[in-house]
Every structure is written in C-alpha cells, then in structure tokens.
Amino acid sequence: MDWLNSLFLDNGTSHTIFLLALAIAIGILLNRLKVGKIALGSTWILFSGLLLSHFGLKVDATTLAFIQEFGLVLFVYSIGLQVGPSFFSSFKSEGVKLNFIAIGVILLGCIITWSISLFSKDDLSVLTGVMAGAVTNTPSLGAAQQTYREAFGTITHDMTLGYAVSYPMGVVGVILVLVALKSIFKIDIKEEEQKTEVGQEKHDAQRLNVKVTNKGLDGKRLSELGPLLNQHFVVSRIFRNGEVFTTSETNQIQINDVLRIITEPDNVALLIAFFGEQVHIDESEWETPVSRLVAKRVVVTKSKLNGVQLGTLNLRSHYGVNITRVSRAAYELVATYGLRLQLGDRLTIVGRQSNVDKVTNLLGNAPKKLDIPNLLPIFLGIVFGVILGSIPVHFPGVSQPVKLGLAGGPLIVAILIGRYGPQIKLATYTTTSANLIIREIGISLFLAAVGLNAGGTFVATIVGGGYIWILYGLIITIVPTLLMGIICRVFLKMDYLTIMGVISGSCTNPPALAYSGSVTSNSRASVAYATVYPISMFMRILCAQVLILL
C-alpha cells in the first residue's frame, strides 16, 4: 500500500495532479447542492480545497502559486477575447459611469477599514491585509507590505495572516451580495436578459422600407446618394411595379420606388425624411418569384479574408450581389465599405442564385473549419499580457510602482486582440464552447489552488482569534458592494447583469464573475467587469499604500 500513501502524502507530480483533480471534482459535485434557490457555482471548489488541505492533504506552495496564477490567466484571457469586439463601444457609452461606481465601492471599503481600526485592537496595517483578502486582491497586499517595509524598516506577518483568513470569505462575500441583490429586488434573469437584448437592438443594424416621394431624387444614381447624406446605409433591393431588383451603384431610382435599406438606428429618421415616407411591405413580397433573387447567410471561413475591408471585394460590381448585413457574435452590423471582415462573420447575401453561389465559394462557408482549435492568439496573447502586466508604472508620491499583474495584463491584451486582431491579420475566432471550457478550467484551477493553499492554517488561525478578521473582512466586502448595488438599481436604474459585472470587477473577483456566468449566458456582465477592472486594480493598490501611511 506504499503507492497509495505516496499518492496521498508525497509532494510529487502525481500527488499534485491527484489533489487538484479531486478538489475540482468534489467542488463540481457539491455545486449541485442548493440552499433554497441559491447555488454558489464553482465557489464550492474553493471549499473542497480548504477541506482537503485542513486534513493534511497539501501541495507544494510554489507549485500551487503557479497553478493559481496560470488558472487566473486562462480565465481572464478568455473573458477578454469574448468581450473584445464590443468592449470599446460599451466603454464609450457607459464606461465613465461604471468606473465611477467601481471607485465608489473601493473608497467606501477603505473608509470602513479605517473606521474599524479606530475601535478595534488591531493595527491599521493588519486590517489593510484583511482588506486585501476581502477584495481578493493580492497585488494590493504586496504593495502594502512593500510600503510598510520602507516606512518602518521591518515586516509584519499578521498582515499576511489577515489576508489569508479573509480571502476565502472575500470570494464568497461578493457572491452572497449578488444573490442578496437578486432576492431584494426580486430579479428575474430572463427579464433582465430581454431588457439588455432590447437595448442591444437599438445599436444593431436596422431594416426599413422607404418609398421615394422626394422629386429631387428622381433619376439619381445610388452612388450619388451617399455623398449627399454622408451617412452609413445600404440599399439592398428595389421594389418597382411589383418586381424586386437587386441594386448596383449605377441603378437610377424613380418616384414611387420602395427601397429596402439597412442602416444604423440613429440614421433611420434622417433617411425617411430624405427619401419620402416609410411603408410596410410584407417580407414575402421581397422574395417574390418574379425577382429571381435569393437571400443566403454565408460564413466567412477563408483565413485570407480575415481583416479585409468588405468594399475591396467589389461584390456588387463583380458578382451583382448585395451584402445586406453582417452578423458578428450577438451583433448586427451595417455592411459598409470600410467594415473589416473577421473569421466567423455571417453575411446575408442577396442576388441571383448563380451569383450568390459564386460569392459563397469566395467567402468559404465551411463552418467545420472554424471548429479547428486556433491556439496562436491565445498563447501569443498571454505572452504579451504577461509582459504588459510586469511593466512597473511609477506615480509621484507612491513608493511602490503599480503593475497590472498576471490578471490585468492578459485581460487588456485579450481585449485588444479581440478587437484589433483581424486588422493585423491575426485570426481571433474561437468557438463559444472552446472559450467556455478554457474559462471553466482556468477558474477551477484557480479556486482549487487557493483552497489547498489556505486550508492548512485556516481553522488554526480562526481558533487563535482570527475569526474576528473574518468578520471584519465580510464587513469590508459586503457593506460597500451591497450599498452600491442598491444605489445602482434604485437610483441609476441599471440592469442586474451590469451590476454583477461592476461589483465583481471593483473587487477584482474572478469567481464572482464566474458566478454571473453560471446564471446567464449574456456577456453584459463580462463587458462591465472588463470595463472597470484596470482602474479598480490601480485604485486597490494605491489605497492599500495610503492606508499604511495613515
């Protein structure tokens, strides 16, 4: 039975893999348990790791540190790739507001930490460690330790102990707040998803039928209309005398023509006023057999087209077809000349059957090719993400340089690659299932490593009086996030999905974001998380240093 003892007790490779897999498997099984309607998701993996470690099943600390950080990198990188295409448009529309909310959560947490030090027996430096654990932010602990060493010429182990004890509850605390907000406001996730989808539709490409009554346009070529309006729109078909025609730039429009237009929502009113009046034509009329036109959705699968501007393909002049709209992820885009194609884009093509078939061959339309794993952007992005996260940034009056770390660096690089990769001919398409499995493996490794690392001293520290640190940590975690969540819902009228992302991001808490992913497939929470994460990381580090110097 020596082999069995070795498997459980030795610090070998087999032992490490065995315990990690065991902690994750137990956590996934426990995830099926619900208290009422509440499920903690992957957080159970943390508790299973704590339990195994408490009973003496330990893994080498250096190995655990690697597993924890690597799992975190995989998780945040998959998030960045997912939200990259829509991140910047979201940031422009509500990024400032979301970041102010995150800063409010952080400052309120610092005020509470300082207030606790006024009536407790613990030094503010120890409570700073508790705060770092309560918001699951390791870089802020490192910055606080460095500042303490420079200010007082020594180190304090209690700061690290406070961090270690409060960290597991910090993970759980944010999730409990999200659950509490859902209960307080009686939130129906499906209704929230519908609200966000309605909001998204306002930014998607829209179709409208417009009758030409403006006599000044009689005889005008379609190519002349764009410069007159200076707006993005596509005339895909013309309905004239009961027949439907595909369009080209040389087509002349006539009075009483009905134009099928695809445009951005903000342009709808202007186009109606410009052409004449909006009319209703049944969809079946556009598909009349007389027209001999077909509409087909085609997937871009040829790698040489990745990043190519749609207009440079000259599909209208060479093949006599129109691209009426482009679907990318969950978004509908206007098929403008300058739109850069990406692998996985779905184009709606209108034209004669023979011409549509030619364009289909040109674009590829072989979805199975997209199922082949594309690992280059993942590992290349992680390389640059680690480099970015390691760059120290010095700020006046701050002794410790600020770094984005192994979470912030890869997250930002993934967002940039997801958004701009096609422009540098880097294929970034990843199937939804592949992205999800990378994300789940990453967060599972992270939580298992955290649990196995903290479990050995967790109970002993609590028994020795550290239970009060857990209480302080829960206060620091719960009060700011719950209060700001209520403000967001009641006064700012924000949807619950965005609130989940902002709260998780302000606490730099990947497990909380993973919880949001377990209750909804909508990416809104991930976008909000990525929007506030960089400034939250900076503020967490800065505030920890300020507290040490008070």
PDB file of N, CA and C in Angstrom, residues 66-83 378-379 381-382 406-415 434-447 508-515 517 526 529-530:
ATOM      1  N   PHE A  66       1.992  28.669  -8.912  1.00  0.00           N
ATOM      2  CA  PHE A  66       1.982  28.615 -10.376  1.00  0.00           C
ATOM      3  C   PHE A  66       0.592  28.252 -10.898  1.00  0.00           C
ATOM      4  N   ILE A  67      -0.005  27.211 -10.307  1.00  0.00           N
ATOM      5  CA  ILE A  67      -1.323  26.751 -10.762  1.00  0.00           C
ATOM      6  C   ILE A  67      -2.366  27.847 -10.577  1.00  0.00           C
ATOM      7  N   GLN A  68      -2.300  28.526  -9.441  1.00  0.00           N
ATOM      8  CA  GLN A  68      -3.269  29.588  -9.152  1.00  0.00           C
ATOM      9  C   GLN A  68      -3.180  30.709 -10.178  1.00  0.00           C
ATOM     10  N   GLU A  69      -1.961  31.155 -10.461  1.00  0.00           N
ATOM     11  CA  GLU A  69      -1.793  32.272 -11.391  1.00  0.00           C
ATOM     12  C   GLU A  69      -2.087  31.854 -12.828  1.00  0.00           C
ATOM     13  N   PHE A  70      -1.687  30.648 -13.199  1.00  0.00           N
ATOM     14  CA  PHE A  70      -1.944  30.195 -14.567  1.00  0.00           C
ATOM     15  C   PHE A  70      -3.443  30.027 -14.806  1.00  0.00           C
ATOM     16  N   GLY A  71      -4.140  29.480 -13.819  1.00  0.00           N
ATOM     17  CA  GLY A  71      -5.592  29.356 -13.939  1.00  0.00           C
ATOM     18  C   GLY A  71      -6.255  30.709 -14.078  1.00  0.00           C
ATOM     19  N   LEU A  72      -5.771  31.690 -13.305  1.00  0.00           N
ATOM     20  CA  LEU A  72      -6.329  33.039 -13.375  1.00  0.00           C
ATOM     21  C   LEU A  72      -6.084  33.660 -14.745  1.00  0.00           C
ATOM     22  N   VAL A  73      -4.882  33.448 -15.295  1.00  0.00           N
ATOM     23  CA  VAL A  73      -4.556  33.982 -16.618  1.00  0.00           C
ATOM     24  C   VAL A  73      -5.491  33.401 -17.677  1.00  0.00           C
ATOM     25  N   LEU A  74      -5.712  32.092 -17.648  1.00  0.00           N
ATOM     26  CA  LEU A  74      -6.613  31.462 -18.617  1.00  0.00           C
ATOM     27  C   LEU A  74      -8.024  32.038 -18.509  1.00  0.00           C
ATOM     28  N   PHE A  75      -8.478  32.236 -17.287  1.00  0.00           N
ATOM     29  CA  PHE A  75      -9.836  32.740 -17.071  1.00  0.00           C
ATOM     30  C   PHE A  75     -10.002  34.148 -17.627  1.00  0.00           C
ATOM     31  N   VAL A  76      -9.132  35.070 -17.208  1.00  0.00           N
ATOM     32  CA  VAL A  76      -9.307  36.464 -17.627  1.00  0.00           C
ATOM     33  C   VAL A  76      -9.041  36.626 -19.118  1.00  0.00           C
ATOM     34  N   TYR A  77      -8.142  35.808 -19.682  1.00  0.00           N
ATOM     35  CA  TYR A  77      -7.854  35.933 -21.106  1.00  0.00           C
ATOM     36  C   TYR A  77      -9.065  35.523 -21.941  1.00  0.00           C
ATOM     37  N   SER A  78      -9.741  34.451 -21.533  1.00  0.00           N
ATOM     38  CA  SER A  78     -10.938  34.030 -22.270  1.00  0.00           C
ATOM     39  C   SER A  78     -12.036  35.080 -22.175  1.00  0.00           C
ATOM     40  N   ILE A  79     -12.122  35.748 -21.026  1.00  0.00           N
ATOM     41  CA  ILE A  79     -13.090  36.837 -20.868  1.00  0.00           C
ATOM     42  C   ILE A  79     -12.752  37.976 -21.829  1.00  0.00           C
ATOM     43  N   GLY A  80     -11.480  38.333 -21.893  1.00  0.00           N
ATOM     44  CA  GLY A  80     -11.052  39.427 -22.768  1.00  0.00           C
ATOM     45  C   GLY A  80     -11.342  39.160 -24.230  1.00  0.00           C
ATOM     46  N   LEU A  81     -11.084  37.928 -24.688  1.00  0.00           N
ATOM     47  CA  LEU A  81     -11.372  37.585 -26.081  1.00  0.00           C
ATOM     48  C   LEU A  81     -12.860  37.678 -26.379  1.00  0.00           C
ATOM     49  N   GLN A  82     -13.675  37.307 -25.408  1.00  0.00           N
ATOM     50  CA  GLN A  82     -15.123  37.340 -25.614  1.00  0.00           C
ATOM     51  C   GLN A  82     -15.649  38.766 -25.730  1.00  0.00           C
ATOM     52  N   VAL A  83     -15.188  39.648 -24.841  1.00  0.00           N
ATOM     53  CA  VAL A  83     -15.757  40.998 -24.792  1.00  0.00           C
ATOM     54  C   VAL A  83     -15.034  41.973 -25.708  1.00  0.00           C
ATOM     55  N   ILE A 378      -4.209  32.736 -28.483  1.00  0.00           N
ATOM     56  CA  ILE A 378      -4.306  32.529 -27.038  1.00  0.00           C
ATOM     57  C   ILE A 378      -2.936  32.635 -26.390  1.00  0.00           C
ATOM     58  N   PHE A 379      -1.994  31.823 -26.857  1.00  0.00           N
ATOM     59  CA  PHE A 379      -0.688  31.799 -26.199  1.00  0.00           C
ATOM     60  C   PHE A 379       0.173  33.005 -26.572  1.00  0.00           C
ATOM     61  N   GLY A 381      -1.067  35.937 -27.135  1.00  0.00           N
ATOM     62  CA  GLY A 381      -1.653  36.997 -26.315  1.00  0.00           C
ATOM     63  C   GLY A 381      -1.228  36.908 -24.865  1.00  0.00           C
ATOM     64  N   ILE A 382      -1.134  35.686 -24.338  1.00  0.00           N
ATOM     65  CA  ILE A 382      -0.689  35.520 -22.948  1.00  0.00           C
ATOM     66  C   ILE A 382       0.747  36.002 -22.790  1.00  0.00           C
ATOM     67  N   LEU A 406      -0.642  39.610 -13.391  1.00  0.00           N
ATOM     68  CA  LEU A 406      -0.972  38.492 -14.269  1.00  0.00           C
ATOM     69  C   LEU A 406      -2.458  38.385 -14.565  1.00  0.00           C
ATOM     70  N   ALA A 407      -3.258  39.228 -13.945  1.00  0.00           N
ATOM     71  CA  ALA A 407      -4.684  39.267 -14.281  1.00  0.00           C
ATOM     72  C   ALA A 407      -4.972  40.436 -15.216  1.00  0.00           C
ATOM     73  N   GLY A 408      -4.486  41.616 -14.865  1.00  0.00           N
ATOM     74  CA  GLY A 408      -4.779  42.811 -15.651  1.00  0.00           C
ATOM     75  C   GLY A 408      -4.104  42.822 -17.009  1.00  0.00           C
ATOM     76  N   GLY A 409      -2.832  42.415 -17.076  1.00  0.00           N
ATOM     77  CA  GLY A 409      -2.099  42.435 -18.340  1.00  0.00           C
ATOM     78  C   GLY A 409      -2.731  41.554 -19.406  1.00  0.00           C
ATOM     79  N   PRO A 410      -2.915  40.254 -19.137  1.00  0.00           N
ATOM     80  CA  PRO A 410      -3.561  39.393 -20.133  1.00  0.00           C
ATOM     81  C   PRO A 410      -4.982  39.821 -20.484  1.00  0.00           C
ATOM     82  N   LEU A 411      -5.710  40.372 -19.522  1.00  0.00           N
ATOM     83  CA  LEU A 411      -7.074  40.827 -19.802  1.00  0.00           C
ATOM     84  C   LEU A 411      -7.066  41.941 -20.840  1.00  0.00           C
ATOM     85  N   ILE A 412      -6.205  42.929 -20.653  1.00  0.00           N
ATOM     86  CA  ILE A 412      -6.154  44.065 -21.576  1.00  0.00           C
ATOM     87  C   ILE A 412      -5.676  43.625 -22.957  1.00  0.00           C
ATOM     88  N   VAL A 413      -4.645  42.778 -23.005  1.00  0.00           N
ATOM     89  CA  VAL A 413      -4.146  42.297 -24.296  1.00  0.00           C
ATOM     90  C   VAL A 413      -5.216  41.490 -25.027  1.00  0.00           C
ATOM     91  N   ALA A 414      -5.960  40.665 -24.290  1.00  0.00           N
ATOM     92  CA  ALA A 414      -7.026  39.872 -24.914  1.00  0.00           C
ATOM     93  C   ALA A 414      -8.108  40.771 -25.501  1.00  0.00           C
ATOM     94  N   ILE A 415      -8.452  41.841 -24.791  1.00  0.00           N
ATOM     95  CA  ILE A 415      -9.443  42.792 -25.307  1.00  0.00           C
ATOM     96  C   ILE A 415      -8.944  43.430 -26.602  1.00  0.00           C
ATOM     97  N   ALA A 434     -15.325  26.371 -26.980  1.00  0.00           N
ATOM     98  CA  ALA A 434     -13.897  26.371 -26.662  1.00  0.00           C
ATOM     99  C   ALA A 434     -13.565  27.474 -25.667  1.00  0.00           C
ATOM    100  N   ASN A 435     -14.153  28.651 -25.869  1.00  0.00           N
ATOM    101  CA  ASN A 435     -13.916  29.756 -24.941  1.00  0.00           C
ATOM    102  C   ASN A 435     -14.408  29.408 -23.544  1.00  0.00           C
ATOM    103  N   LEU A 436     -15.572  28.790 -23.465  1.00  0.00           N
ATOM    104  CA  LEU A 436     -16.143  28.446 -22.161  1.00  0.00           C
ATOM    105  C   LEU A 436     -15.323  27.396 -21.433  1.00  0.00           C
ATOM    106  N   ILE A 437     -14.796  26.415 -22.160  1.00  0.00           N
ATOM    107  CA  ILE A 437     -14.041  25.366 -21.478  1.00  0.00           C
ATOM    108  C   ILE A 437     -12.708  25.896 -20.974  1.00  0.00           C
ATOM    109  N   ILE A 438     -12.085  26.813 -21.729  1.00  0.00           N
ATOM    110  CA  ILE A 438     -10.863  27.450 -21.241  1.00  0.00           C
ATOM    111  C   ILE A 438     -11.164  28.248 -19.976  1.00  0.00           C
ATOM    112  N   ARG A 439     -12.275  28.965 -19.998  1.00  0.00           N
ATOM    113  CA  ARG A 439     -12.662  29.783 -18.851  1.00  0.00           C
ATOM    114  C   ARG A 439     -12.926  28.922 -17.614  1.00  0.00           C
ATOM    115  N   GLU A 440     -13.673  27.846 -17.793  1.00  0.00           N
ATOM    116  CA  GLU A 440     -14.027  26.998 -16.650  1.00  0.00           C
ATOM    117  C   GLU A 440     -12.818  26.258 -16.099  1.00  0.00           C
ATOM    118  N   ILE A 441     -11.938  25.791 -16.971  1.00  0.00           N
ATOM    119  CA  ILE A 441     -10.712  25.136 -16.494  1.00  0.00           C
ATOM    120  C   ILE A 441      -9.870  26.131 -15.709  1.00  0.00           C
ATOM    121  N   GLY A 442      -9.753  27.350 -16.222  1.00  0.00           N
ATOM    122  CA  GLY A 442      -8.955  28.370 -15.546  1.00  0.00           C
ATOM    123  C   GLY A 442      -9.468  28.688 -14.156  1.00  0.00           C
ATOM    124  N   ILE A 443     -10.765  28.959 -14.030  1.00  0.00           N
ATOM    125  CA  ILE A 443     -11.311  29.339 -12.721  1.00  0.00           C
ATOM    126  C   ILE A 443     -11.302  28.155 -11.766  1.00  0.00           C
ATOM    127  N   SER A 444     -11.440  26.935 -12.281  1.00  0.00           N
ATOM    128  CA  SER A 444     -11.400  25.751 -11.421  1.00  0.00           C
ATOM    129  C   SER A 444     -10.002  25.544 -10.847  1.00  0.00           C
ATOM    130  N   LEU A 445      -8.975  25.685 -11.680  1.00  0.00           N
ATOM    131  CA  LEU A 445      -7.599  25.574 -11.187  1.00  0.00           C
ATOM    132  C   LEU A 445      -7.300  26.654 -10.157  1.00  0.00           C
ATOM    133  N   PHE A 446      -7.750  27.858 -10.432  1.00  0.00           N
ATOM    134  CA  PHE A 446      -7.511  28.980  -9.526  1.00  0.00           C
ATOM    135  C   PHE A 446      -8.125  28.723  -8.154  1.00  0.00           C
ATOM    136  N   LEU A 447      -9.383  28.344  -8.114  1.00  0.00           N
ATOM    137  CA  LEU A 447     -10.077  28.153  -6.841  1.00  0.00           C
ATOM    138  C   LEU A 447      -9.533  26.950  -6.079  1.00  0.00           C
ATOM    139  N   THR A 508     -12.102  43.033  -8.014  1.00  0.00           N
ATOM    140  CA  THR A 508     -11.155  42.191  -8.771  1.00  0.00           C
ATOM    141  C   THR A 508     -11.374  40.723  -8.428  1.00  0.00           C
ATOM    142  N   ASN A 509     -12.626  40.279  -8.549  1.00  0.00           N
ATOM    143  CA  ASN A 509     -13.046  38.972  -8.055  1.00  0.00           C
ATOM    144  C   ASN A 509     -13.495  38.063  -9.206  1.00  0.00           C
ATOM    145  N   PRO A 510     -12.571  37.302  -9.820  1.00  0.00           N
ATOM    146  CA  PRO A 510     -12.949  36.413 -10.921  1.00  0.00           C
ATOM    147  C   PRO A 510     -14.010  35.372 -10.559  1.00  0.00           C
ATOM    148  N   PRO A 511     -13.965  34.752  -9.359  1.00  0.00           N
ATOM    149  CA  PRO A 511     -15.020  33.780  -9.036  1.00  0.00           C
ATOM    150  C   PRO A 511     -16.422  34.390  -9.042  1.00  0.00           C
ATOM    151  N   ALA A 512     -16.531  35.655  -8.633  1.00  0.00           N
ATOM    152  CA  ALA A 512     -17.842  36.310  -8.666  1.00  0.00           C
ATOM    153  C   ALA A 512     -18.311  36.479 -10.105  1.00  0.00           C
ATOM    154  N   LEU A 513     -17.379  36.801 -11.003  1.00  0.00           N
ATOM    155  CA  LEU A 513     -17.739  36.887 -12.419  1.00  0.00           C
ATOM    156  C   LEU A 513     -18.124  35.513 -12.950  1.00  0.00           C
ATOM    157  N   ALA A 514     -17.415  34.476 -12.496  1.00  0.00           N
ATOM    158  CA  ALA A 514     -17.768  33.115 -12.903  1.00  0.00           C
ATOM    159  C   ALA A 514     -19.173  32.762 -12.433  1.00  0.00           C
ATOM    160  N   TYR A 515     -19.540  33.248 -11.247  1.00  0.00           N
ATOM    161  CA  TYR A 515     -20.901  33.014 -10.754  1.00  0.00           C
ATOM    162  C   TYR A 515     -21.923  33.666 -11.685  1.00  0.00           C
ATOM    163  N   GLY A 517     -21.591  34.168 -14.759  1.00  0.00           N
ATOM    164  CA  GLY A 517     -21.653  33.357 -15.964  1.00  0.00           C
ATOM    165  C   GLY A 517     -22.469  32.094 -15.798  1.00  0.00           C
ATOM    166  N   SER A 526     -19.663  40.395 -18.267  1.00  0.00           N
ATOM    167  CA  SER A 526     -18.242  40.300 -18.610  1.00  0.00           C
ATOM    168  C   SER A 526     -17.712  41.619 -19.161  1.00  0.00           C
ATOM    169  N   TYR A 529     -17.318  44.014 -16.254  1.00  0.00           N
ATOM    170  CA  TYR A 529     -16.150  43.596 -15.468  1.00  0.00           C
ATOM    171  C   TYR A 529     -14.860  44.102 -16.122  1.00  0.00           C
ATOM    172  N   ALA A 530     -14.735  43.846 -17.425  1.00  0.00           N
ATOM    173  CA  ALA A 530     -13.530  44.269 -18.140  1.00  0.00           C
ATOM    174  C   ALA A 530     -13.403  45.789 -18.194  1.00  0.00           C
TER     175      ALA A 530
END
